[in-house]
Amino acid sequence: MPRRAKKLPRSFYDRPTGEVARDILGKYIVYKSPEGRLVGRIVEVEAYIGQDDPACHAARGETGRNAVMFGPPGFSYIYFIYGMYFCLNFVTEKKGFGAAVLLRACEPSEGLDIMYKNSPRIKSDVKLLNGPGKFCRSFGMTRDQNALDLTGSVLYLEDRFEKAPRIGRSHRIGIRVGRDKLWRFFDTDSKAVTKS
DNA sequence: GTAGTGATTTTCT
DNA sequence: GAAAATCACTACA
């Protein structure tokens, strides 16, 4: 069996957040859920970087919610938003610096039956994971998956050594401050990228 | 096909 | 008490 996939090490996350966000595109997220193995190819992310970024949850210092962002790199940060949805982030940069990459969209790869079960109203593959709230719902992720070690065996990212995607960038979505920053990155050839 | 709006609760001020 | 890193439904073209 040739080398087909490698789990990304902690050093991948221990870099400037903008670089991590760009390099994450085209990688695969693997989650061994209680229901079974779920895999998606990452096609859209956003960077939230430290105290100088007004849109970042870490902008106003450490709180109970965002404590994981200030911890060491390579951990999951999941928060609850709009009374109904969860969003998954990957913590970046060294301990004490509050930054993370928000996962916005993926193309489903494995475990489609479980995703459809978690999102009963979705009718096509591409719509299962095209949005941060939809991704967490289809993957069955909640607060319980917060602060998981991404170098462990439950949740991690995988490099399958595919050709790097064409990368586009734009302002971030859904925020009211910090829209001047072009910190949203996406695969320009993917149909699963969110609109607008 | 697009545009407008309600749902629902945690979190911090 | 207000806002929030969203989504899906409804109305209309």
PDB file of C-alpha atoms (C1' of nucleotides) in Angstrom:
ATOM      1  CA  MET A   1       0.000   0.000   0.000  1.00  0.00           C
ATOM      2  CA  PRO A   2       1.624   3.286  -1.056  1.00  0.00           C
ATOM      3  CA  ARG A   3       1.567   6.251   1.226  1.00  0.00           C
ATOM      4  CA  ARG A   4      -1.935   7.624   0.777  1.00  0.00           C
ATOM      5  CA  ALA A   5      -2.728   9.736   3.770  1.00  0.00           C
ATOM      6  CA  LYS A   6      -0.895  11.394   6.617  1.00  0.00           C
ATOM      7  CA  LYS A   7      -2.383  12.912   9.768  1.00  0.00           C
ATOM      8  CA  LEU A   8      -1.408  16.559  10.075  1.00  0.00           C
ATOM      9  CA  PRO A   9       0.953  17.068  13.057  1.00  0.00           C
ATOM     10  CA  ARG A  10       0.704  19.795  15.672  1.00  0.00           C
ATOM     11  CA  SER A  11       3.416  21.777  13.878  1.00  0.00           C
ATOM     12  CA  PHE A  12       0.928  22.326  11.007  1.00  0.00           C
ATOM     13  CA  TYR A  13      -1.292  24.379  13.327  1.00  0.00           C
ATOM     14  CA  ASP A  14       1.587  26.139  15.091  1.00  0.00           C
ATOM     15  CA  ARG A  15       2.034  28.746  12.339  1.00  0.00           C
ATOM     16  CA  PRO A  16       0.515  32.108  11.327  1.00  0.00           C
ATOM     17  CA  THR A  17      -3.255  31.591  11.111  1.00  0.00           C
ATOM     18  CA  GLY A  18      -3.545  32.953   7.563  1.00  0.00           C
ATOM     19  CA  GLU A  19      -1.065  30.356   6.297  1.00  0.00           C
ATOM     20  CA  VAL A  20      -2.814  27.541   8.130  1.00  0.00           C
ATOM     21  CA  ALA A  21      -6.178  28.598   6.680  1.00  0.00           C
ATOM     22  CA  ARG A  22      -4.828  28.600   3.134  1.00  0.00           C
ATOM     23  CA  ASP A  23      -3.033  25.260   3.534  1.00  0.00           C
ATOM     24  CA  ILE A  24      -6.074  23.535   5.045  1.00  0.00           C
ATOM     25  CA  LEU A  25      -7.958  23.767   1.740  1.00  0.00           C
ATOM     26  CA  GLY A  26      -7.958  20.406  -0.054  1.00  0.00           C
ATOM     27  CA  LYS A  27      -7.180  18.491   3.156  1.00  0.00           C
ATOM     28  CA  TYR A  28      -9.599  15.939   4.606  1.00  0.00           C
ATOM     29  CA  ILE A  29     -11.323  16.075   7.989  1.00  0.00           C
ATOM     30  CA  VAL A  30     -11.833  12.690   9.635  1.00  0.00           C
ATOM     31  CA  TYR A  31     -14.209  12.237  12.570  1.00  0.00           C
ATOM     32  CA  LYS A  32     -14.800   8.881  14.186  1.00  0.00           C
ATOM     33  CA  SER A  33     -18.303   9.515  15.477  1.00  0.00           C
ATOM     34  CA  PRO A  34     -20.282   7.076  17.641  1.00  0.00           C
ATOM     35  CA  GLU A  35     -22.333   6.343  14.500  1.00  0.00           C
ATOM     36  CA  GLY A  36     -19.349   5.651  12.277  1.00  0.00           C
ATOM     37  CA  ARG A  37     -16.529   7.222  10.315  1.00  0.00           C
ATOM     38  CA  LEU A  38     -17.221  10.592   8.673  1.00  0.00           C
ATOM     39  CA  VAL A  39     -14.889  12.255   6.170  1.00  0.00           C
ATOM     40  CA  GLY A  40     -15.083  15.491   4.203  1.00  0.00           C
ATOM     41  CA  ARG A  41     -12.765  17.392   1.871  1.00  0.00           C
ATOM     42  CA  ILE A  42     -12.279  20.949   3.137  1.00  0.00           C
ATOM     43  CA  VAL A  43     -13.134  23.627   0.567  1.00  0.00           C
ATOM     44  CA  GLU A  44     -13.829  26.823   2.542  1.00  0.00           C
ATOM     45  CA  VAL A  45     -12.406  28.367   5.740  1.00  0.00           C
ATOM     46  CA  GLU A  46     -11.973  31.722   7.473  1.00  0.00           C
ATOM     47  CA  ALA A  47      -9.191  33.003   9.727  1.00  0.00           C
ATOM     48  CA  TYR A  48      -9.871  34.730  13.061  1.00  0.00           C
ATOM     49  CA  ILE A  49      -6.664  36.149  14.377  1.00  0.00           C
ATOM     50  CA  GLY A  50      -6.016  37.456  17.860  1.00  0.00           C
ATOM     51  CA  GLN A  51      -6.840  40.625  19.742  1.00  0.00           C
ATOM     52  CA  ASP A  52      -6.380  43.027  16.839  1.00  0.00           C
ATOM     53  CA  ASP A  53      -9.161  41.325  14.859  1.00  0.00           C
ATOM     54  CA  PRO A  54     -12.477  42.821  16.037  1.00  0.00           C
ATOM     55  CA  ALA A  55     -14.491  39.892  14.642  1.00  0.00           C
ATOM     56  CA  CYS A  56     -12.456  37.312  16.531  1.00  0.00           C
ATOM     57  CA  HIS A  57     -13.978  35.862  19.680  1.00  0.00           C
ATOM     58  CA  ALA A  58     -10.608  36.422  21.328  1.00  0.00           C
ATOM     59  CA  ALA A  59     -10.643  40.180  20.594  1.00  0.00           C
ATOM     60  CA  ARG A  60     -11.855  41.101  24.062  1.00  0.00           C
ATOM     61  CA  GLY A  61      -9.622  38.784  25.984  1.00  0.00           C
ATOM     62  CA  GLU A  62     -10.060  35.330  27.352  1.00  0.00           C
ATOM     63  CA  THR A  63     -13.513  34.268  28.586  1.00  0.00           C
ATOM     64  CA  GLY A  64     -15.087  30.984  29.547  1.00  0.00           C
ATOM     65  CA  ARG A  65     -16.237  30.370  25.990  1.00  0.00           C
ATOM     66  CA  ASN A  66     -13.084  31.150  24.067  1.00  0.00           C
ATOM     67  CA  ALA A  67     -10.505  29.731  26.484  1.00  0.00           C
ATOM     68  CA  VAL A  68      -9.545  26.970  24.030  1.00  0.00           C
ATOM     69  CA  MET A  69      -8.453  29.578  21.477  1.00  0.00           C
ATOM     70  CA  PHE A  70      -5.828  30.776  23.909  1.00  0.00           C
ATOM     71  CA  GLY A  71      -4.573  27.248  24.516  1.00  0.00           C
ATOM     72  CA  PRO A  72      -1.974  25.346  22.469  1.00  0.00           C
ATOM     73  CA  PRO A  73      -2.504  24.793  18.697  1.00  0.00           C
ATOM     74  CA  GLY A  74      -4.075  21.690  17.193  1.00  0.00           C
ATOM     75  CA  PHE A  75      -7.300  21.570  19.218  1.00  0.00           C
ATOM     76  CA  SER A  76     -10.953  21.898  18.224  1.00  0.00           C
ATOM     77  CA  TYR A  77     -12.970  24.959  19.291  1.00  0.00           C
ATOM     78  CA  ILE A  78     -16.737  24.578  18.982  1.00  0.00           C
ATOM     79  CA  TYR A  79     -19.173  27.313  19.942  1.00  0.00           C
ATOM     80  CA  PHE A  80     -22.947  27.663  19.917  1.00  0.00           C
ATOM     81  CA  ILE A  81     -24.500  30.444  17.822  1.00  0.00           C
ATOM     82  CA  TYR A  82     -27.940  31.882  16.973  1.00  0.00           C
ATOM     83  CA  GLY A  83     -29.647  29.602  19.464  1.00  0.00           C
ATOM     84  CA  MET A  84     -29.447  26.570  17.170  1.00  0.00           C
ATOM     85  CA  TYR A  85     -26.137  25.998  15.463  1.00  0.00           C
ATOM     86  CA  PHE A  86     -22.602  24.969  16.275  1.00  0.00           C
ATOM     87  CA  CYS A  87     -19.453  26.016  14.437  1.00  0.00           C
ATOM     88  CA  LEU A  88     -16.143  24.139  14.380  1.00  0.00           C
ATOM     89  CA  ASN A  89     -12.742  25.823  14.455  1.00  0.00           C
ATOM     90  CA  PHE A  90      -9.149  24.630  14.537  1.00  0.00           C
ATOM     91  CA  VAL A  91      -7.011  26.415  17.121  1.00  0.00           C
ATOM     92  CA  THR A  92      -3.783  27.837  15.697  1.00  0.00           C
ATOM     93  CA  GLU A  93      -0.626  29.542  16.905  1.00  0.00           C
ATOM     94  CA  LYS A  94       1.070  29.247  20.218  1.00  0.00           C
ATOM     95  CA  LYS A  95      -0.465  29.057  23.654  1.00  0.00           C
ATOM     96  CA  GLY A  96      -1.503  32.496  24.923  1.00  0.00           C
ATOM     97  CA  PHE A  97      -2.420  33.829  21.433  1.00  0.00           C
ATOM     98  CA  GLY A  98      -6.146  33.589  20.689  1.00  0.00           C
ATOM     99  CA  ALA A  99      -6.569  32.556  17.048  1.00  0.00           C
ATOM    100  CA  ALA A 100      -8.364  29.879  15.045  1.00  0.00           C
ATOM    101  CA  VAL A 101      -9.524  28.788  11.600  1.00  0.00           C
ATOM    102  CA  LEU A 102     -13.298  28.459  11.126  1.00  0.00           C
ATOM    103  CA  LEU A 103     -14.376  25.510   8.996  1.00  0.00           C
ATOM    104  CA  ARG A 104     -17.131  26.790   6.692  1.00  0.00           C
ATOM    105  CA  ALA A 105     -17.643  24.084   4.074  1.00  0.00           C
ATOM    106  CA  CYS A 106     -16.617  20.594   2.919  1.00  0.00           C
ATOM    107  CA  GLU A 107     -17.402  18.143   0.146  1.00  0.00           C
ATOM    108  CA  PRO A 108     -18.731  14.914   1.714  1.00  0.00           C
ATOM    109  CA  SER A 109     -16.463  11.906   1.188  1.00  0.00           C
ATOM    110  CA  GLU A 110     -17.355   9.082   3.579  1.00  0.00           C
ATOM    111  CA  GLY A 111     -20.344   8.392   5.846  1.00  0.00           C
ATOM    112  CA  LEU A 112     -22.968  10.035   3.626  1.00  0.00           C
ATOM    113  CA  ASP A 113     -25.722   7.861   5.100  1.00  0.00           C
ATOM    114  CA  ILE A 114     -24.977   9.180   8.594  1.00  0.00           C
ATOM    115  CA  MET A 115     -24.927  12.782   7.351  1.00  0.00           C
ATOM    116  CA  TYR A 116     -28.343  12.397   5.702  1.00  0.00           C
ATOM    117  CA  LYS A 117     -29.672  10.900   8.926  1.00  0.00           C
ATOM    118  CA  ASN A 118     -28.378  13.899  10.916  1.00  0.00           C
ATOM    119  CA  SER A 119     -29.818  16.383   8.374  1.00  0.00           C
ATOM    120  CA  PRO A 120     -33.119  14.798   7.277  1.00  0.00           C
ATOM    121  CA  ARG A 121     -34.254  17.723   5.129  1.00  0.00           C
ATOM    122  CA  ILE A 122     -31.155  17.828   2.939  1.00  0.00           C
ATOM    123  CA  LYS A 123     -31.705  16.337  -0.511  1.00  0.00           C
ATOM    124  CA  SER A 124     -28.363  16.492  -2.301  1.00  0.00           C
ATOM    125  CA  ASP A 125     -24.785  15.606  -1.358  1.00  0.00           C
ATOM    126  CA  VAL A 126     -23.323  19.025  -1.994  1.00  0.00           C
ATOM    127  CA  LYS A 127     -25.732  20.653   0.479  1.00  0.00           C
ATOM    128  CA  LEU A 128     -24.792  18.432   3.417  1.00  0.00           C
ATOM    129  CA  LEU A 129     -21.690  20.357   4.474  1.00  0.00           C
ATOM    130  CA  ASN A 130     -21.888  23.730   2.659  1.00  0.00           C
ATOM    131  CA  GLY A 131     -22.065  25.980   5.719  1.00  0.00           C
ATOM    132  CA  PRO A 132     -20.519  26.020   9.187  1.00  0.00           C
ATOM    133  CA  GLY A 133     -23.784  25.230  10.997  1.00  0.00           C
ATOM    134  CA  LYS A 134     -24.737  22.566   8.474  1.00  0.00           C
ATOM    135  CA  PHE A 135     -21.345  20.923   8.722  1.00  0.00           C
ATOM    136  CA  CYS A 136     -21.666  20.475  12.500  1.00  0.00           C
ATOM    137  CA  ARG A 137     -25.241  19.249  12.217  1.00  0.00           C
ATOM    138  CA  SER A 138     -24.433  16.667   9.523  1.00  0.00           C
ATOM    139  CA  PHE A 139     -21.311  15.541  11.397  1.00  0.00           C
ATOM    140  CA  GLY A 140     -23.305  15.395  14.667  1.00  0.00           C
ATOM    141  CA  MET A 141     -20.894  17.742  16.439  1.00  0.00           C
ATOM    142  CA  THR A 142     -21.871  19.623  19.573  1.00  0.00           C
ATOM    143  CA  ARG A 143     -20.236  21.160  22.613  1.00  0.00           C
ATOM    144  CA  ASP A 144     -19.173  17.608  23.503  1.00  0.00           C
ATOM    145  CA  GLN A 145     -16.548  17.735  20.752  1.00  0.00           C
ATOM    146  CA  ASN A 146     -15.032  21.009  22.004  1.00  0.00           C
ATOM    147  CA  ALA A 147     -11.318  21.016  22.888  1.00  0.00           C
ATOM    148  CA  LEU A 148     -10.510  17.681  21.245  1.00  0.00           C
ATOM    149  CA  ASP A 149      -6.840  17.093  20.446  1.00  0.00           C
ATOM    150  CA  LEU A 150      -6.500  17.052  16.643  1.00  0.00           C
ATOM    151  CA  THR A 151      -3.428  14.849  16.889  1.00  0.00           C
ATOM    152  CA  GLY A 152      -5.516  12.183  18.653  1.00  0.00           C
ATOM    153  CA  SER A 153      -7.574   9.450  17.008  1.00  0.00           C
ATOM    154  CA  VAL A 154     -11.150  10.800  17.210  1.00  0.00           C
ATOM    155  CA  LEU A 155     -10.952  14.002  15.162  1.00  0.00           C
ATOM    156  CA  TYR A 156      -8.069  14.996  12.905  1.00  0.00           C
ATOM    157  CA  LEU A 157      -7.076  16.353   9.511  1.00  0.00           C
ATOM    158  CA  GLU A 158      -5.482  14.237   6.840  1.00  0.00           C
ATOM    159  CA  ASP A 159      -3.223  15.121   3.912  1.00  0.00           C
ATOM    160  CA  ARG A 160      -3.935  12.856   0.929  1.00  0.00           C
ATOM    161  CA  PHE A 161      -1.265  14.475  -1.241  1.00  0.00           C
ATOM    162  CA  GLU A 162      -3.687  15.656  -3.866  1.00  0.00           C
ATOM    163  CA  LYS A 163      -2.955  18.541  -6.178  1.00  0.00           C
ATOM    164  CA  ALA A 164      -3.433  21.842  -4.362  1.00  0.00           C
ATOM    165  CA  PRO A 165      -6.774  23.495  -5.275  1.00  0.00           C
ATOM    166  CA  ARG A 166      -7.137  26.881  -6.938  1.00  0.00           C
ATOM    167  CA  ILE A 167      -7.591  29.261  -4.044  1.00  0.00           C
ATOM    168  CA  GLY A 168      -9.814  32.313  -3.972  1.00  0.00           C
ATOM    169  CA  ARG A 169     -10.153  34.827  -1.143  1.00  0.00           C
ATOM    170  CA  SER A 170     -12.720  37.361  -0.028  1.00  0.00           C
ATOM    171  CA  HIS A 171     -14.069  39.191   3.010  1.00  0.00           C
ATOM    172  CA  ARG A 172     -15.508  36.999   5.756  1.00  0.00           C
ATOM    173  CA  ILE A 173     -19.192  36.065   5.891  1.00  0.00           C
ATOM    174  CA  GLY A 174     -21.801  36.771   8.545  1.00  0.00           C
ATOM    175  CA  ILE A 175     -19.900  39.292  10.649  1.00  0.00           C
ATOM    176  CA  ARG A 176     -20.563  43.001  11.182  1.00  0.00           C
ATOM    177  CA  VAL A 177     -17.065  44.123  12.109  1.00  0.00           C
ATOM    178  CA  GLY A 178     -13.730  43.352  10.526  1.00  0.00           C
ATOM    179  CA  ARG A 179     -15.207  42.931   7.038  1.00  0.00           C
ATOM    180  CA  ASP A 180     -12.264  44.756   5.518  1.00  0.00           C
ATOM    181  CA  LYS A 181      -9.990  41.774   6.120  1.00  0.00           C
ATOM    182  CA  LEU A 182      -9.737  39.296   3.234  1.00  0.00           C
ATOM    183  CA  TRP A 183      -9.469  36.286   5.491  1.00  0.00           C
ATOM    184  CA  ARG A 184     -11.920  33.896   3.847  1.00  0.00           C
ATOM    185  CA  PHE A 185     -10.257  31.281   1.657  1.00  0.00           C
ATOM    186  CA  PHE A 186     -11.998  28.802  -0.652  1.00  0.00           C
ATOM    187  CA  ASP A 187     -11.476  26.292  -3.462  1.00  0.00           C
ATOM    188  CA  THR A 188     -12.668  28.192  -6.532  1.00  0.00           C
ATOM    189  CA  ASP A 189     -13.566  24.963  -8.342  1.00  0.00           C
ATOM    190  CA  SER A 190     -15.790  23.443  -5.641  1.00  0.00           C
ATOM    191  CA  LYS A 191     -19.588  23.458  -5.789  1.00  0.00           C
ATOM    192  CA  ALA A 192     -19.810  23.155  -2.006  1.00  0.00           C
ATOM    193  CA  VAL A 193     -18.516  26.677  -1.324  1.00  0.00           C
ATOM    194  CA  THR A 194     -21.166  28.882   0.301  1.00  0.00           C
ATOM    195  CA  LYS A 195     -22.825  31.631  -1.725  1.00  0.00           C
ATOM    196  CA  SER A 196     -22.238  35.412  -1.645  1.00  0.00           C
TER     197      SER A 196
ATOM    198  C1'  DG B   1     -34.550  31.689  -9.783  1.00  0.00           C
ATOM    199  C1'  DT B   2     -33.986  35.723  -5.784  1.00  0.00           C
ATOM    200  C1'  DA B   3     -35.288  38.441  -1.436  1.00  0.00           C
ATOM    201  C1'  DG B   4     -36.865  38.972   3.123  1.00  0.00           C
ATOM    202  C1'  DT B   5     -37.520  37.265   7.817  1.00  0.00           C
ATOM    203  C1'  DG B   6     -38.324  34.122  11.913  1.00  0.00           C
ATOM    204  C1'  DA B   7     -36.327  30.576  14.907  1.00  0.00           C
ATOM    205  C1'  DT B   8     -34.033  30.027  19.550  1.00  0.00           C
ATOM    206  C1'  DT B   9     -30.460  30.273  23.481  1.00  0.00           C
ATOM    207  C1'  DT B  10     -25.822  31.140  24.989  1.00  0.00           C
ATOM    208  C1'  DT B  11     -22.801  34.616  26.198  1.00  0.00           C
ATOM    209  C1'  DC B  12     -21.140  38.827  27.723  1.00  0.00           C
ATOM    210  C1'  DT B  13     -22.383  43.943  28.885  1.00  0.00           C
TER     211       DT B  13
ATOM    212  C1'  DG C   1     -31.062  42.969  27.723  1.00  0.00           C
ATOM    213  C1'  DA C   2     -28.918  42.737  23.127  1.00  0.00           C
ATOM    214  C1'  DA C   3     -26.242  40.553  19.874  1.00  0.00           C
ATOM    215  C1'  DA C   4     -24.522  36.630  17.724  1.00  0.00           C
ATOM    216  C1'  DA C   5     -18.521  33.604  12.788  1.00  0.00           C
ATOM    217  C1'  DT C   6     -26.584  30.694  10.602  1.00  0.00           C
ATOM    218  C1'  DC C   7     -30.103  28.312   8.186  1.00  0.00           C
ATOM    219  C1'  DA C   8     -34.527  27.292   6.028  1.00  0.00           C
ATOM    220  C1'  DC C   9     -38.900  28.701   5.042  1.00  0.00           C
ATOM    221  C1'  DT C  10     -42.073  31.726   2.654  1.00  0.00           C
ATOM    222  C1'  DA C  11     -43.491  34.817  -1.004  1.00  0.00           C
ATOM    223  C1'  DC C  12     -43.034  36.318  -5.410  1.00  0.00           C
ATOM    224  C1'  DA C  13     -41.083  36.556 -10.379  1.00  0.00           C
TER     225       DA C  13
END
